[in-house]
mmCIF file of C-alpha atoms and ligand atoms in Angstrom:
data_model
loop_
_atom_site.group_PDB
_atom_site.id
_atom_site.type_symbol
_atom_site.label_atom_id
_atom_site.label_comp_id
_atom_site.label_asym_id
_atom_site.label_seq_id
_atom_site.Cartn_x
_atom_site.Cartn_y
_atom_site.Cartn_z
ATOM 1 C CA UNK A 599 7.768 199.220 7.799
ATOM 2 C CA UNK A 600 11.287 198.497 7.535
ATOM 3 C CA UNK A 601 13.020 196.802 4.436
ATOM 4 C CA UNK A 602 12.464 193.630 5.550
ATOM 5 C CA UNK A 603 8.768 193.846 6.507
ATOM 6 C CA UNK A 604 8.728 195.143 3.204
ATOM 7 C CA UNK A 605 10.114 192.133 1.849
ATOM 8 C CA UNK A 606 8.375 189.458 3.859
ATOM 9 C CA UNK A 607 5.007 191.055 2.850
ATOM 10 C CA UNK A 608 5.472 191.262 -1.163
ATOM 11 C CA UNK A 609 7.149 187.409 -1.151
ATOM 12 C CA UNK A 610 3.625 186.348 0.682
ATOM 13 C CA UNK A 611 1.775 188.084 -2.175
ATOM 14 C CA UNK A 612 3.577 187.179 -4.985
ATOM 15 C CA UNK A 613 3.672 183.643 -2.707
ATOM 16 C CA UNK A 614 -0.177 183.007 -2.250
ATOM 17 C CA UNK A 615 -1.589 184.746 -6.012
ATOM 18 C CA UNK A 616 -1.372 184.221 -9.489
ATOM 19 C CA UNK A 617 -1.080 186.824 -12.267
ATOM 20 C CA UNK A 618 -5.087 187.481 -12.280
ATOM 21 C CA UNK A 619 -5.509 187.711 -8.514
ATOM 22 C CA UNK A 620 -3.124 190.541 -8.596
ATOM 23 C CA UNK A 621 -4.790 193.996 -8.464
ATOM 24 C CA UNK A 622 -1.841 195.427 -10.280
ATOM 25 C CA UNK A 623 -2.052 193.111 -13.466
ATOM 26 C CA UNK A 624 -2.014 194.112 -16.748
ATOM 27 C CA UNK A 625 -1.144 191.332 -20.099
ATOM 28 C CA UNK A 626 0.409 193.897 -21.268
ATOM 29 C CA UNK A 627 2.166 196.934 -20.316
ATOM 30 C CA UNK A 628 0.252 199.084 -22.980
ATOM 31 C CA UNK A 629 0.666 202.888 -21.438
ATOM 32 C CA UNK A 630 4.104 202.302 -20.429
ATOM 33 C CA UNK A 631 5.574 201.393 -23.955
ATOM 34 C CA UNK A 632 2.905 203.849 -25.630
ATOM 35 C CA UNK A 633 5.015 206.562 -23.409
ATOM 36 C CA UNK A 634 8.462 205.053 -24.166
ATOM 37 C CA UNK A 635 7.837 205.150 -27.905
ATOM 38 C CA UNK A 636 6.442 208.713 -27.586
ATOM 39 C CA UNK A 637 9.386 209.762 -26.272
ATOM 40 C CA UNK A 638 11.795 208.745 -28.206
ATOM 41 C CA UNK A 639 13.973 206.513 -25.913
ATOM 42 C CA UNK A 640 16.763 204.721 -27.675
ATOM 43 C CA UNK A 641 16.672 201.088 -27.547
ATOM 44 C CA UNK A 642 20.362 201.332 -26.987
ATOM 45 C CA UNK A 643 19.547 202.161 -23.285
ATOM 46 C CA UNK A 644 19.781 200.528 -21.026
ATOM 47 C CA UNK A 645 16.600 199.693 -19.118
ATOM 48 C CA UNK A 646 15.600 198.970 -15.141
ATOM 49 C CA UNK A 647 12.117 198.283 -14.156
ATOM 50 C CA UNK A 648 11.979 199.481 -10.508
ATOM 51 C CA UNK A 649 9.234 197.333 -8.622
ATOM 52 C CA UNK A 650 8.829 195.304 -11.849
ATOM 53 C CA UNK A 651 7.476 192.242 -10.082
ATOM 54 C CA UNK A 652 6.329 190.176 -12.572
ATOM 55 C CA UNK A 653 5.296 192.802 -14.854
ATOM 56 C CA UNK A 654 5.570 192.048 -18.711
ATOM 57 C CA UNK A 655 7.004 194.943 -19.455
ATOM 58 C CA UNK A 656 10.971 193.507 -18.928
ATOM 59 C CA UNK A 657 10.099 191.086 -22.097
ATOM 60 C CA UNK A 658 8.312 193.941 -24.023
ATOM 61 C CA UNK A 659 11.546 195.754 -23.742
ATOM 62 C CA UNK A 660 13.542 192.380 -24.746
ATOM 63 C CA UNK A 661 11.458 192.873 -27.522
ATOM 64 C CA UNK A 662 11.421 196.781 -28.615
ATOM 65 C CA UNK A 663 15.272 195.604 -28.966
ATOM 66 C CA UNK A 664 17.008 197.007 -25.400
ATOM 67 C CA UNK A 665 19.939 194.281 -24.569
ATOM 68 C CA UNK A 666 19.502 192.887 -20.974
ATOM 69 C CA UNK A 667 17.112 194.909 -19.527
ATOM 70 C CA UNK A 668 17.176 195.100 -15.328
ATOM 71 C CA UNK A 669 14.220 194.107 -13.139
ATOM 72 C CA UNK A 670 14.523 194.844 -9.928
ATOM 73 C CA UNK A 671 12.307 194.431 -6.807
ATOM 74 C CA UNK A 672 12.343 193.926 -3.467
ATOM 75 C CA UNK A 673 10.666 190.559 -3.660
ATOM 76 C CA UNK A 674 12.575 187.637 -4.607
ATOM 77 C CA UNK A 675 9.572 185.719 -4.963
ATOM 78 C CA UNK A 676 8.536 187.802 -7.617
ATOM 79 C CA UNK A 677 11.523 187.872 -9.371
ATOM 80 C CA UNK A 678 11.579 184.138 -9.019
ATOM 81 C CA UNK A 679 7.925 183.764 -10.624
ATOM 82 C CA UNK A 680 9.363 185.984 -13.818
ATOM 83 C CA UNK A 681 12.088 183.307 -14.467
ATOM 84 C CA UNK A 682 10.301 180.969 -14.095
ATOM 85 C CA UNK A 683 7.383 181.968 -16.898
ATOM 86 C CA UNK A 684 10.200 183.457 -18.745
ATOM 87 C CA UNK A 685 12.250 180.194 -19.195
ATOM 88 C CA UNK A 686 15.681 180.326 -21.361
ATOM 89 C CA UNK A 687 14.789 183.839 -21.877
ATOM 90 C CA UNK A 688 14.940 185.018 -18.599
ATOM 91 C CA UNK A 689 19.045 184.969 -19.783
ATOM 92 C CA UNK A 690 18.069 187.890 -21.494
ATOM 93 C CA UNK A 691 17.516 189.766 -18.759
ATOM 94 C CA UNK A 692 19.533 191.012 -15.455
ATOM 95 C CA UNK A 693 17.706 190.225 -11.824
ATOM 96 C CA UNK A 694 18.324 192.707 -8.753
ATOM 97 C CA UNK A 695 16.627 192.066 -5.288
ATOM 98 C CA UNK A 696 17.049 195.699 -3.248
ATOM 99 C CA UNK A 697 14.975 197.868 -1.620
ATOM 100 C CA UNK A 698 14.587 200.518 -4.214
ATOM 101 C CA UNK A 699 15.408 203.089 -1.769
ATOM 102 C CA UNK A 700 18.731 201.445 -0.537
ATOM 103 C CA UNK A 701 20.200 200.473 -3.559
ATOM 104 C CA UNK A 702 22.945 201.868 -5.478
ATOM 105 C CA UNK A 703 24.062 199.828 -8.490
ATOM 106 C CA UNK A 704 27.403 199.839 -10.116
ATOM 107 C CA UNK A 705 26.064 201.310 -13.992
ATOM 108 C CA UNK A 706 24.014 203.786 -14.811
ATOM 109 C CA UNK A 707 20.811 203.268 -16.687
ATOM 110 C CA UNK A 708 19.024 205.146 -19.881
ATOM 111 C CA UNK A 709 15.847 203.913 -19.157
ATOM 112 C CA UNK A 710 14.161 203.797 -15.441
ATOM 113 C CA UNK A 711 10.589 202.689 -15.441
ATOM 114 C CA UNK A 712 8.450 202.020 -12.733
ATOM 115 C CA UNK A 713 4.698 201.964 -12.609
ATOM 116 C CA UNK A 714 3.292 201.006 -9.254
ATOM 117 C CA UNK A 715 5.985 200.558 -6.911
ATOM 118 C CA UNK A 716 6.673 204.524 -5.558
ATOM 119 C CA UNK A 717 3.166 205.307 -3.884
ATOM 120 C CA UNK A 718 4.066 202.622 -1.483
ATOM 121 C CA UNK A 719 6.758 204.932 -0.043
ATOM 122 C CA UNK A 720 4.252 207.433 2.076
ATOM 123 C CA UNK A 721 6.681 209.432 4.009
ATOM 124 C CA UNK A 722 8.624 211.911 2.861
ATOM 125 C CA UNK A 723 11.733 210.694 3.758
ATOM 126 C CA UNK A 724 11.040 207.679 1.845
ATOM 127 C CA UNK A 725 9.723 209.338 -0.915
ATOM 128 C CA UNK A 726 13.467 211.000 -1.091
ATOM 129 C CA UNK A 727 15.253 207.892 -0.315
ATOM 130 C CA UNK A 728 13.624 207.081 -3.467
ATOM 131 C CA UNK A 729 14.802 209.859 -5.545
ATOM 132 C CA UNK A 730 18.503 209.548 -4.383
ATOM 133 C CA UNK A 731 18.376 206.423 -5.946
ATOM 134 C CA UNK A 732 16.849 207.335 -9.577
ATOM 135 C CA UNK A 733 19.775 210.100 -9.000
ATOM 136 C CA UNK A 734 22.298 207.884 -8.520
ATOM 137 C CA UNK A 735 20.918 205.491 -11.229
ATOM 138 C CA UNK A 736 19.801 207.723 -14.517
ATOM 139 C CA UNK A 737 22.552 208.533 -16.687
ATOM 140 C CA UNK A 738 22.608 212.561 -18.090
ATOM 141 C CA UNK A 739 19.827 212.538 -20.639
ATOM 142 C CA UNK A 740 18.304 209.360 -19.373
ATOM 143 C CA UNK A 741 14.086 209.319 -19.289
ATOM 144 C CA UNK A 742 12.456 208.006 -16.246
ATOM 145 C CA UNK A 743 8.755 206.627 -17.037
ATOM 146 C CA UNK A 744 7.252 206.888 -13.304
ATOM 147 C CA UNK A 745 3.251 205.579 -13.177
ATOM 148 C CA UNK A 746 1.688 205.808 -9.502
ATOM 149 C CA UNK A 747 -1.586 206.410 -7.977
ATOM 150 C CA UNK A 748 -3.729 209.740 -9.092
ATOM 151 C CA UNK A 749 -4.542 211.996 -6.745
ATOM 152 C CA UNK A 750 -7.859 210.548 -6.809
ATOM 153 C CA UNK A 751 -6.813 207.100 -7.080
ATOM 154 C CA UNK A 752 -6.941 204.554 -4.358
ATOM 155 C CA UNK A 753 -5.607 205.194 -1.106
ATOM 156 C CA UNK A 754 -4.648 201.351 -0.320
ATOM 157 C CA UNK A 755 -3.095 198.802 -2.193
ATOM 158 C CA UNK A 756 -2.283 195.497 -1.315
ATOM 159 C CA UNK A 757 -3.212 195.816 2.269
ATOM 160 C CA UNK A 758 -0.827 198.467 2.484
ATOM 161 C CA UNK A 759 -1.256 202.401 2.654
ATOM 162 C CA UNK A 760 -0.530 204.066 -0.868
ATOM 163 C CA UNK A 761 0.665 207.861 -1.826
ATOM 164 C CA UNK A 762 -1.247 209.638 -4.566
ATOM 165 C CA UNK A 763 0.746 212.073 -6.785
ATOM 166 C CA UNK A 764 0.019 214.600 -9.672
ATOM 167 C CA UNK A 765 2.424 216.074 -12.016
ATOM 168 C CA UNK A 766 3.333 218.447 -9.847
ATOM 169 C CA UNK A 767 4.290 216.483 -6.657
ATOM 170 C CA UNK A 768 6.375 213.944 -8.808
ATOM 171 C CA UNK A 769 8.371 216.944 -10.652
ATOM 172 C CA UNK A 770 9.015 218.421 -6.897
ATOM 173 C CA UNK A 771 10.169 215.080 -5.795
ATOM 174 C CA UNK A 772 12.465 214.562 -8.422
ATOM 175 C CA UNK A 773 13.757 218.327 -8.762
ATOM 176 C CA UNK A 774 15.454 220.368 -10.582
ATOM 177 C CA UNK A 775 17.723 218.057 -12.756
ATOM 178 C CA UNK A 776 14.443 216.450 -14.535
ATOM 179 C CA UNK A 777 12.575 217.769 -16.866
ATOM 180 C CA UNK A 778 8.921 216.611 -17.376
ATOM 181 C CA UNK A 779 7.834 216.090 -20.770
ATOM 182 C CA UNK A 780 5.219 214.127 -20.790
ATOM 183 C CA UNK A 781 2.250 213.074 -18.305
ATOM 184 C CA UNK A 782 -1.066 211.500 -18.431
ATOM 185 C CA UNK A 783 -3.913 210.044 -16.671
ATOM 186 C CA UNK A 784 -4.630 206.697 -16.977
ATOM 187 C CA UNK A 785 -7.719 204.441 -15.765
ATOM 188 C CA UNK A 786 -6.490 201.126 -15.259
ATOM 189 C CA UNK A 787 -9.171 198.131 -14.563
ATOM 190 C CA UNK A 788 -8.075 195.234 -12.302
ATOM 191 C CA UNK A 789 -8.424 191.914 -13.450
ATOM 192 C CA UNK A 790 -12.015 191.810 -11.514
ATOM 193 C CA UNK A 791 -13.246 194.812 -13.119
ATOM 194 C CA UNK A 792 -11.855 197.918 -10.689
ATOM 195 C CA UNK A 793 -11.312 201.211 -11.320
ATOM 196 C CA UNK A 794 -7.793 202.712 -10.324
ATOM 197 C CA UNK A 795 -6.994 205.798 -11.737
ATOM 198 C CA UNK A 796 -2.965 206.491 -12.693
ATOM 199 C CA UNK A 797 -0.858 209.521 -12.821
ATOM 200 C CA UNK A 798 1.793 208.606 -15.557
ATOM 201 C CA UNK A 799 4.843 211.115 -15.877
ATOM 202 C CA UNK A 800 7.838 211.144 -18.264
ATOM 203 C CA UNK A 801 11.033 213.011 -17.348
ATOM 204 C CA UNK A 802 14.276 213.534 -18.944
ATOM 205 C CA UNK A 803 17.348 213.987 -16.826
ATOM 206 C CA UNK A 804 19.381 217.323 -18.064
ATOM 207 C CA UNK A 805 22.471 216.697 -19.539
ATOM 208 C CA UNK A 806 25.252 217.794 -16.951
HETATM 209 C C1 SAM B 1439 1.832 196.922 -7.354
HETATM 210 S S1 SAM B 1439 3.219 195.968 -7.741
HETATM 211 C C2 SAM B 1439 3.603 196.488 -9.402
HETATM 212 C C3 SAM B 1439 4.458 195.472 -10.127
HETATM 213 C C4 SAM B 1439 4.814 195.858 -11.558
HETATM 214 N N1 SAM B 1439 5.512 197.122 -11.651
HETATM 215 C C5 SAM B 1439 3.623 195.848 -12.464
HETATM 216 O O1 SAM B 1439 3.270 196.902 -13.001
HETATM 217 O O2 SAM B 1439 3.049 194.773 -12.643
HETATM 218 C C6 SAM B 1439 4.480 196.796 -6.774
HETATM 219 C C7 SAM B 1439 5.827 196.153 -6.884
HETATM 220 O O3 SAM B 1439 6.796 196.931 -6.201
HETATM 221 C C8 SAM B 1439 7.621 196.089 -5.459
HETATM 222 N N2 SAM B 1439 8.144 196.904 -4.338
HETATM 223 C C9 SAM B 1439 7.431 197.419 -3.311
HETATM 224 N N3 SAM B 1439 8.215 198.132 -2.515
HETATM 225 C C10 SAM B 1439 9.462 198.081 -3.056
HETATM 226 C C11 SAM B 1439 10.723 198.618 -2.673
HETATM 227 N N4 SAM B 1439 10.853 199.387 -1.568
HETATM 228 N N5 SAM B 1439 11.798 198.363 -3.451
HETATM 229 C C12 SAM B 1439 11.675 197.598 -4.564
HETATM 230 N N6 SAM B 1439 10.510 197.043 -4.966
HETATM 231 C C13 SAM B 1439 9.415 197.299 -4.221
HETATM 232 C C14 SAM B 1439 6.737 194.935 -5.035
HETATM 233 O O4 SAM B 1439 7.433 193.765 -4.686
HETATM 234 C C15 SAM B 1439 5.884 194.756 -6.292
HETATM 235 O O5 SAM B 1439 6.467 193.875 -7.202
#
């Protein structure tokens, strides 16, 4: 699936379903600030939500006191449908349609979060594309708060194949420059009442 397949399928998602027909939904983005809290990031970082859709957790941020955190996604659909329930608030934020694996910004960010949007990358060569980019993107010292499939979570989301990662394949996808300090499991439960069980990690770049 190239980047514009990619594109074309997440716009008709976020096109044809609201908030509660989305698998992925969550009111609010409880495990994800519970592990940003935990470990200690500033809220003098500055924050990008790879894959954030039209997650909540942009406006939690907003709120915890970052300045202008980043959403970005590959679906401008999505990113559409967050301005649009944000209102005059979405001028709080900054908006950034890439590929995740293609894109290469002009800052560097303290804070990269992204819970759901890596095990859609299945091959390895994505998976790395991937990783160049948090590279690129997380400033010396910077956390990343990464939440994918478990191991023994689903294998398809979407209508779209999934990866399923542990601890130990995100820390040998992100290498040596990243040290994990935190991780947990997490069962999330979709708006219909599924079971999808979550490997969250927590990394911290090394200071160069
Ligand atoms: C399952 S949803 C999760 C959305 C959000 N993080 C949340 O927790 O509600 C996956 C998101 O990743 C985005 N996405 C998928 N592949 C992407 C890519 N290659 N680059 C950027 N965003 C991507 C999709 O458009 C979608 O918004």
């Amino acid at each position: 699936m190239d980047s514009i397949e990619r594109a074309t399928h997440w716009d008709a998602v976020y096109g044809a379903k609201a908030d509660a027909e989305l698998s992925w939904y969550e009111s609010e983005p409880a495990v994800s600030l519970s592990l940003i809290e935990a470990a200690g990031v500033p809220t003098s970082a500055q924050a990008i939500d790879v894959g954030g859709g039209r997650s909540r957790l942009a406006e939690a941020l907003l709120e915890r006191g970052h300045l202008r955190p980043t959403v970005l996604d590959i679906s401008a659909t999505a990113l559409a449908g967050l301005r649009a329930r944000l209102g005059p608030r979405a001028e709080r934020l900054q908006f950034i349609r890439a590929d995740v694996m293609q894109f290469r910004g002009e800052r560097r960010y303290g804070l990269w979060h992204d819970r759901a949007a890596l095990h859609f990358l299945c091959r390895p060569e994505e998976q790395r594309a991937y990783a160049a980019t948090l590279n690129s993107a997380l400033e010396p010292g910077g956390f990343a708060v990464i939440g994918t499939f478990a191991k023994d979570g689903p294998e398809r989301c979407s209508g779209l194949p999934c990866a399923r990662h542990d601890a130990a394949s995100l820390v040998a996808l992100l290498g040596p420059d990243f040290d994990l300090i935190n991780s947990c499991t997490h069962v999330h439960h979709t708006p219909w009442g599924g079971a999808q069980r979550f490997q969250f990690c927590v990394f911290r770049r090394v200071l160069e």
